[in-house]
CSV table of C-alpha atoms and ligand atoms in Angstrom, one decimal:
chain,number,residue,atom,x,y,z
A,1,MET,CA,-21.1,35.4,-47.1
A,2,MET,CA,-22.1,35.6,-43.5
A,3,THR,CA,-20.9,32.7,-41.3
A,4,ASN,CA,-21.4,31.9,-37.7
A,5,PRO,CA,-18.5,33.0,-35.6
A,6,HIS,CA,-16.3,30.2,-34.4
A,7,PRO,CA,-16.4,30.3,-30.5
A,8,LEU,CA,-12.7,30.0,-30.0
A,9,ARG,CA,-11.4,32.1,-32.9
A,10,ALA,CA,-13.8,34.9,-31.9
A,11,LYS,CA,-11.8,35.2,-28.6
A,12,VAL,CA,-8.5,35.6,-30.4
A,13,ARG,CA,-7.1,39.0,-31.2
A,14,ILE,CA,-4.0,39.8,-33.3
A,15,VAL,CA,-2.0,42.6,-31.9
A,16,LEU,CA,0.5,44.5,-34.1
A,17,VAL,CA,2.9,46.8,-32.2
A,18,GLU,CA,4.0,50.0,-33.9
A,19,THR,CA,3.7,48.8,-37.4
A,20,SER,CA,5.5,51.1,-39.9
A,21,HIS,CA,4.0,50.0,-43.2
A,22,PRO,CA,0.2,50.3,-43.7
A,23,GLY,CA,0.5,47.7,-46.4
A,24,ASN,CA,1.5,45.1,-43.8
A,25,ILE,CA,-1.6,46.0,-41.7
A,26,GLY,CA,-3.8,45.3,-44.8
A,27,ALA,CA,-2.0,42.1,-45.6
A,28,ALA,CA,-2.3,41.0,-42.0
A,29,ALA,CA,-6.0,41.6,-42.1
A,30,ARG,CA,-6.3,39.5,-45.2
A,31,ALA,CA,-4.3,36.7,-43.6
A,32,MET,CA,-6.6,36.8,-40.6
A,33,LYS,CA,-9.8,36.7,-42.5
A,34,ASN,CA,-8.6,33.8,-44.7
A,35,MET,CA,-8.2,31.9,-41.4
A,36,GLY,CA,-11.4,32.9,-39.7
A,37,LEU,CA,-10.0,35.7,-37.4
A,38,ASP,CA,-11.4,39.2,-37.3
A,39,ARG,CA,-10.1,41.1,-34.2
A,40,LEU,CA,-7.2,43.2,-35.1
A,41,TYR,CA,-5.6,45.6,-32.5
A,42,LEU,CA,-3.0,48.1,-33.5
A,43,VAL,CA,-0.7,49.6,-30.9
A,44,GLN,CA,0.5,53.1,-32.0
A,45,PRO,CA,0.6,52.3,-35.8
A,46,VAL,CA,3.1,54.7,-37.5
A,47,ASP,CA,0.9,55.5,-40.6
A,48,TYR,CA,-2.7,54.4,-40.2
A,49,PRO,CA,-5.5,54.8,-41.5
A,50,ASN,CA,-4.0,54.6,-45.0
A,51,GLU,CA,-5.3,53.6,-48.4
A,52,LYS,CA,-2.4,51.2,-48.8
A,53,ALA,CA,-3.9,49.1,-46.0
A,54,VAL,CA,-7.3,48.9,-47.6
A,55,PHE,CA,-5.7,48.0,-50.9
A,56,ARG,CA,-3.6,45.2,-49.5
A,57,SER,CA,-6.5,43.8,-47.4
A,58,ALA,CA,-8.3,42.9,-50.7
A,59,SER,CA,-11.7,41.5,-49.5
A,60,ALA,CA,-10.9,41.8,-45.8
A,61,SER,CA,-11.5,45.6,-45.4
A,62,ASP,CA,-14.3,44.6,-42.9
A,63,VAL,CA,-11.5,43.5,-40.6
A,64,LEU,CA,-9.9,46.9,-41.0
A,65,ASP,CA,-13.3,48.6,-40.3
A,66,GLN,CA,-13.3,47.0,-36.8
A,67,VAL,CA,-9.7,47.7,-36.0
A,68,VAL,CA,-9.0,48.8,-32.4
A,69,VAL,CA,-6.2,51.3,-32.1
A,70,CYS,CA,-4.5,51.4,-28.7
A,71,ALA,CA,-2.0,53.7,-27.0
A,72,SER,CA,0.0,50.9,-25.4
A,73,LEU,CA,0.6,47.1,-25.5
A,74,GLN,CA,-0.8,46.9,-22.0
A,75,GLU,CA,-4.1,48.5,-23.1
A,76,ALA,CA,-4.3,46.0,-26.0
A,77,ILE,CA,-3.9,42.9,-23.8
A,78,SER,CA,-5.1,44.0,-20.3
A,79,ASP,CA,-8.2,41.8,-20.3
A,80,CYS,CA,-6.5,38.8,-21.9
A,81,SER,CA,-5.8,35.6,-19.9
A,82,LEU,CA,-3.5,34.1,-22.5
A,83,VAL,CA,-0.9,36.2,-24.3
A,84,LEU,CA,1.6,34.9,-26.8
A,85,GLY,CA,4.4,37.0,-28.2
A,86,THR,CA,6.1,36.2,-31.6
A,87,SER,CA,9.8,36.8,-32.2
A,88,ALA,CA,12.5,35.6,-34.5
A,89,ARG,CA,15.1,36.3,-31.9
A,90,GLN,CA,16.3,34.3,-28.8
A,91,ARG,CA,16.6,36.5,-25.7
A,92,ARG,CA,19.3,36.7,-23.1
A,93,ILE,CA,16.7,35.5,-20.5
A,94,PRO,CA,14.8,32.9,-22.6
A,95,TRP,CA,11.0,32.8,-22.3
A,96,PRO,CA,9.0,29.6,-22.6
A,97,LEU,CA,9.4,28.8,-26.3
A,98,VAL,CA,6.8,27.2,-28.6
A,99,THR,CA,6.4,26.6,-32.3
A,100,PRO,CA,3.3,28.0,-34.1
A,101,LYS,CA,1.7,24.5,-33.9
A,102,GLU,CA,2.3,24.2,-30.2
A,103,ALA,CA,1.0,27.8,-29.7
A,104,ALA,CA,-2.2,26.8,-31.5
A,105,ILE,CA,-2.7,23.8,-29.3
A,106,LYS,CA,-2.1,26.0,-26.1
A,107,ILE,CA,-4.8,28.3,-27.4
A,108,THR,CA,-7.3,25.5,-28.1
A,109,GLU,CA,-6.7,24.0,-24.7
A,110,HIS,CA,-7.2,27.4,-23.1
A,111,GLY,CA,-10.6,27.3,-24.7
A,112,ALA,CA,-13.2,29.9,-25.5
A,113,GLY,CA,-14.7,30.0,-22.0
A,114,ALA,CA,-11.6,31.2,-20.1
A,115,GLY,CA,-11.1,34.8,-21.3
A,116,ASP,CA,-9.6,36.5,-24.3
A,117,ILE,CA,-6.4,35.5,-26.1
A,118,ALA,CA,-3.8,37.7,-27.8
A,119,ILE,CA,-1.1,36.9,-30.3
A,120,VAL,CA,1.4,39.8,-30.4
A,121,PHE,CA,3.6,40.8,-33.3
A,122,GLY,CA,6.5,43.3,-33.3
A,123,ARG,CA,7.8,46.2,-35.4
A,124,GLU,CA,9.2,45.4,-38.9
A,125,SER,CA,12.5,47.0,-38.0
A,126,LYS,CA,13.1,45.9,-34.4
A,127,GLY,CA,10.6,43.3,-33.4
A,128,LEU,CA,9.3,43.2,-29.8
A,129,LYS,CA,11.3,44.8,-27.0
A,130,ASN,CA,12.3,42.5,-24.1
A,131,GLU,CA,9.8,44.1,-21.7
A,132,GLU,CA,7.0,43.6,-24.3
A,133,LEU,CA,7.8,39.9,-24.7
A,134,GLN,CA,8.0,39.6,-20.9
A,135,GLN,CA,4.3,40.6,-20.7
A,136,CYS,CA,3.6,37.3,-22.6
A,137,GLN,CA,3.3,33.8,-21.2
A,138,TYR,CA,4.9,32.3,-24.3
A,139,HIS,CA,7.5,33.2,-27.0
A,140,VAL,CA,6.4,31.8,-30.3
A,141,ASN,CA,9.2,31.3,-32.8
A,142,ILE,CA,8.5,30.3,-36.4
A,143,PRO,CA,11.3,27.8,-37.4
A,144,THR,CA,13.2,29.1,-40.4
A,145,SER,CA,16.5,28.7,-42.3
A,146,GLU,CA,19.4,29.8,-40.3
A,147,ALA,CA,20.4,32.1,-43.1
A,148,TYR,CA,17.4,34.4,-42.7
A,149,SER,CA,15.0,34.0,-39.7
A,150,SER,CA,12.9,37.2,-40.0
A,151,LEU,CA,9.7,36.8,-41.9
A,152,ASN,CA,7.6,39.7,-43.3
A,153,LEU,CA,5.2,40.7,-40.6
A,154,ALA,CA,2.0,39.7,-42.5
A,155,MET,CA,3.5,36.4,-43.4
A,156,ALA,CA,4.2,35.7,-39.7
A,157,VAL,CA,0.6,36.6,-39.0
A,158,GLN,CA,-0.4,34.1,-41.8
A,159,VAL,CA,1.6,31.3,-40.3
A,160,LEU,CA,0.2,31.7,-36.8
A,161,SER,CA,-3.4,32.2,-38.1
A,162,TYR,CA,-3.1,29.1,-40.3
A,163,GLU,CA,-2.0,26.9,-37.4
A,164,LEU,CA,-4.7,28.2,-35.2
A,165,PHE,CA,-7.3,27.5,-37.9
A,166,CYS,CA,-6.1,23.9,-38.3
A,167,ALA,CA,-6.0,23.3,-34.5
A,168,SER,CA,-9.4,24.9,-33.9
A,169,GLU,CA,-11.1,22.9,-36.6
A,170,ALA,CA,-9.8,19.7,-34.9
A,171,ALA,CA,-11.6,19.6,-31.6
A,172,THR,CA,-9.0,19.6,-28.8
A,173,PRO,CA,-10.7,19.2,-25.4
A,174,GLU,CA,-10.6,22.4,-23.3
A,175,ARG,CA,-8.8,22.3,-19.9
A,176,VAL,CA,-11.2,21.7,-17.1
A,177,TRP,CA,-10.5,24.1,-14.1
A,178,ASP,CA,-12.5,25.4,-11.2
A,179,GLN,CA,-11.3,29.0,-11.4
A,180,LEU,CA,-10.9,31.5,-14.2
A,181,PRO,CA,-7.3,32.2,-15.3
A,182,ALA,CA,-5.7,35.5,-14.1
A,183,THR,CA,-5.9,38.3,-16.7
A,184,ASN,CA,-2.9,40.4,-17.8
A,185,THR,CA,-4.2,43.2,-15.5
A,186,ASP,CA,-4.4,40.8,-12.5
A,187,LEU,CA,-0.9,39.7,-13.2
A,188,GLU,CA,0.5,43.2,-13.6
A,189,HIS,CA,-1.1,44.3,-10.4
A,190,PHE,CA,0.4,41.3,-8.6
A,191,PHE,CA,3.9,42.0,-10.1
A,192,GLY,CA,3.7,45.6,-8.9
A,193,HIS,CA,2.7,44.5,-5.4
A,194,LEU,CA,5.4,41.9,-5.4
A,195,GLU,CA,8.0,44.5,-6.4
A,196,THR,CA,7.1,47.0,-3.7
A,197,THR,CA,7.0,44.3,-1.1
A,198,LEU,CA,10.3,42.8,-2.0
A,199,ALA,CA,11.8,46.3,-1.8
A,200,GLU,CA,10.1,47.0,1.5
A,201,VAL,CA,11.6,43.8,3.1
A,202,GLY,CA,15.0,44.7,1.7
A,203,PHE,CA,15.2,41.7,-0.7
A,204,HIS,CA,15.1,43.7,-3.8
A,205,ASP,CA,17.3,46.8,-4.3
A,206,PRO,CA,15.6,49.2,-6.9
A,207,ASP,CA,19.0,50.8,-7.5
A,208,ASN,CA,20.5,47.4,-8.3
A,209,PRO,CA,17.6,45.4,-9.7
A,210,ARG,CA,19.7,42.9,-11.8
A,211,GLN,CA,17.3,40.4,-13.3
A,212,LEU,CA,15.4,39.5,-10.2
A,213,LEU,CA,12.0,40.9,-11.3
A,214,THR,CA,12.4,39.4,-14.8
A,215,ARG,CA,13.1,36.0,-13.4
A,216,LEU,CA,10.1,36.2,-10.9
A,217,ARG,CA,7.9,37.4,-13.7
A,218,ARG,CA,8.9,34.4,-15.8
A,219,LEU,CA,8.3,32.1,-12.9
A,220,PHE,CA,4.7,33.3,-12.3
A,221,LEU,CA,3.8,33.6,-16.0
A,222,ARG,CA,5.0,30.0,-16.5
A,223,ILE,CA,2.7,28.5,-13.9
A,224,GLU,CA,-0.4,30.3,-15.4
A,225,PRO,CA,-2.0,31.2,-12.0
A,226,ASP,CA,-5.7,31.4,-11.8
A,227,GLN,CA,-7.6,34.4,-10.2
A,228,MET,CA,-8.0,32.7,-6.8
A,229,GLU,CA,-4.2,31.9,-6.6
A,230,ILE,CA,-3.4,35.5,-7.4
A,231,SER,CA,-5.7,36.8,-4.7
A,232,ILE,CA,-4.2,34.3,-2.2
A,233,LEU,CA,-0.7,35.6,-3.1
A,234,ARG,CA,-1.8,39.2,-2.9
A,235,GLY,CA,-3.4,38.5,0.5
A,236,PHE,CA,0.0,37.0,1.6
A,237,LEU,CA,1.9,40.1,0.4
A,238,LYS,CA,-0.6,42.3,2.2
A,239,ALA,CA,0.1,40.4,5.5
A,240,VAL,CA,3.8,40.9,4.9
A,241,ASN,CA,3.3,44.6,4.3
A,242,ASP,CA,1.2,44.9,7.5
A,243,ALA,CA,3.9,43.1,9.5
A,244,THR,CA,6.8,45.2,8.1
A,245,ARG,CA,4.9,48.4,8.6
A,246,ARG,CA,4.0,47.5,12.2
A,247,GLN,CA,7.7,47.0,12.9
A,248,SER,CA,8.9,50.3,11.4
B,1,LIG,N1,14.1,42.6,-37.2
B,1,LIG,C1,13.1,42.1,-36.3
B,1,LIG,C2,12.2,41.2,-37.0
B,1,LIG,C3,10.9,41.9,-37.2
B,1,LIG,S1,9.9,41.0,-38.3
B,1,LIG,C4,13.7,41.5,-35.1
B,1,LIG,O1,14.9,41.3,-35.1
B,1,LIG,O2,13.0,41.1,-34.2
B,1,LIG,C5,8.3,41.6,-37.7
B,1,LIG,C6,7.6,40.7,-36.8
B,1,LIG,O3,7.2,39.5,-37.4
B,1,LIG,C7,8.3,40.2,-35.6
B,1,LIG,O4,8.4,41.2,-34.5
B,1,LIG,C8,7.5,39.0,-35.2
B,1,LIG,O5,6.3,39.4,-34.5
B,1,LIG,C9,7.2,38.4,-36.5
B,1,LIG,N2,8.2,37.4,-37.0
B,1,LIG,C10,9.0,37.5,-38.0
B,1,LIG,N3,9.8,36.4,-38.2
B,1,LIG,C11,9.4,35.6,-37.1
B,1,LIG,C12,9.8,34.3,-36.7
B,1,LIG,N4,10.8,33.6,-37.4
B,1,LIG,N5,9.2,33.8,-35.6
B,1,LIG,C13,8.3,34.4,-35.0
B,1,LIG,N6,7.9,35.7,-35.3
B,1,LIG,C14,8.4,36.2,-36.4
């Protein structure tokens, strides 16, 4: 049955990083289609394409037909302005933590007009690396029994997709803003510029980085800067660069 695409859900992509088992990819595609999602991105899947994925997708092989395979997480999310990473584990430097329900509300508030949205899932064996979670604005944790906190990958996709389905069926007003949110690419360029500038003025020692850049990354991701704010900050960094270079 053909249905009209839902404007918000059409903007949401599910990103699976280095999935080992093709069956999980198929089961994730099925979970997505049940909940009105159809944009599946695979970052370096270990064993794909594979018949097991088609088998486990049941009547969602159309989602697999449109899969986008990417060489890196960055490539999968570069044009997204809201990126949420899912993980069962707390990290040493905690990232802003939300439940699946809260994540779904963040997505509906972000709205369909403000750029694409990614929900990122990790490897079956090791989950997401710290540096992968640190490319996301939010850490989504599915509450579980303390005895066993790690869900099967496709089940985790199901929980997130279900909450998003419920939240997107109930109309939450979109945030009204005068500028577009910065994309992942805008933010990564800014972080690169910030890092070189901090090193240039002697505030950051690349040989002894400690957690300075991680903490600054968390600060700027938390405030969800828009494109204008990022270009102001980059203009400021450029002025600092010009001043330091004139002196040296
Ligand atoms: N052993 C891994 C867990 C991998 S489970 C680890 O320690 O991180 C595979 C993926 O499913 C995870 O990377 C995450 O994306 C998702 N997932 C599983 N359980 C989850 C939970 N409780 N909360 C959020 N995401 C979860």
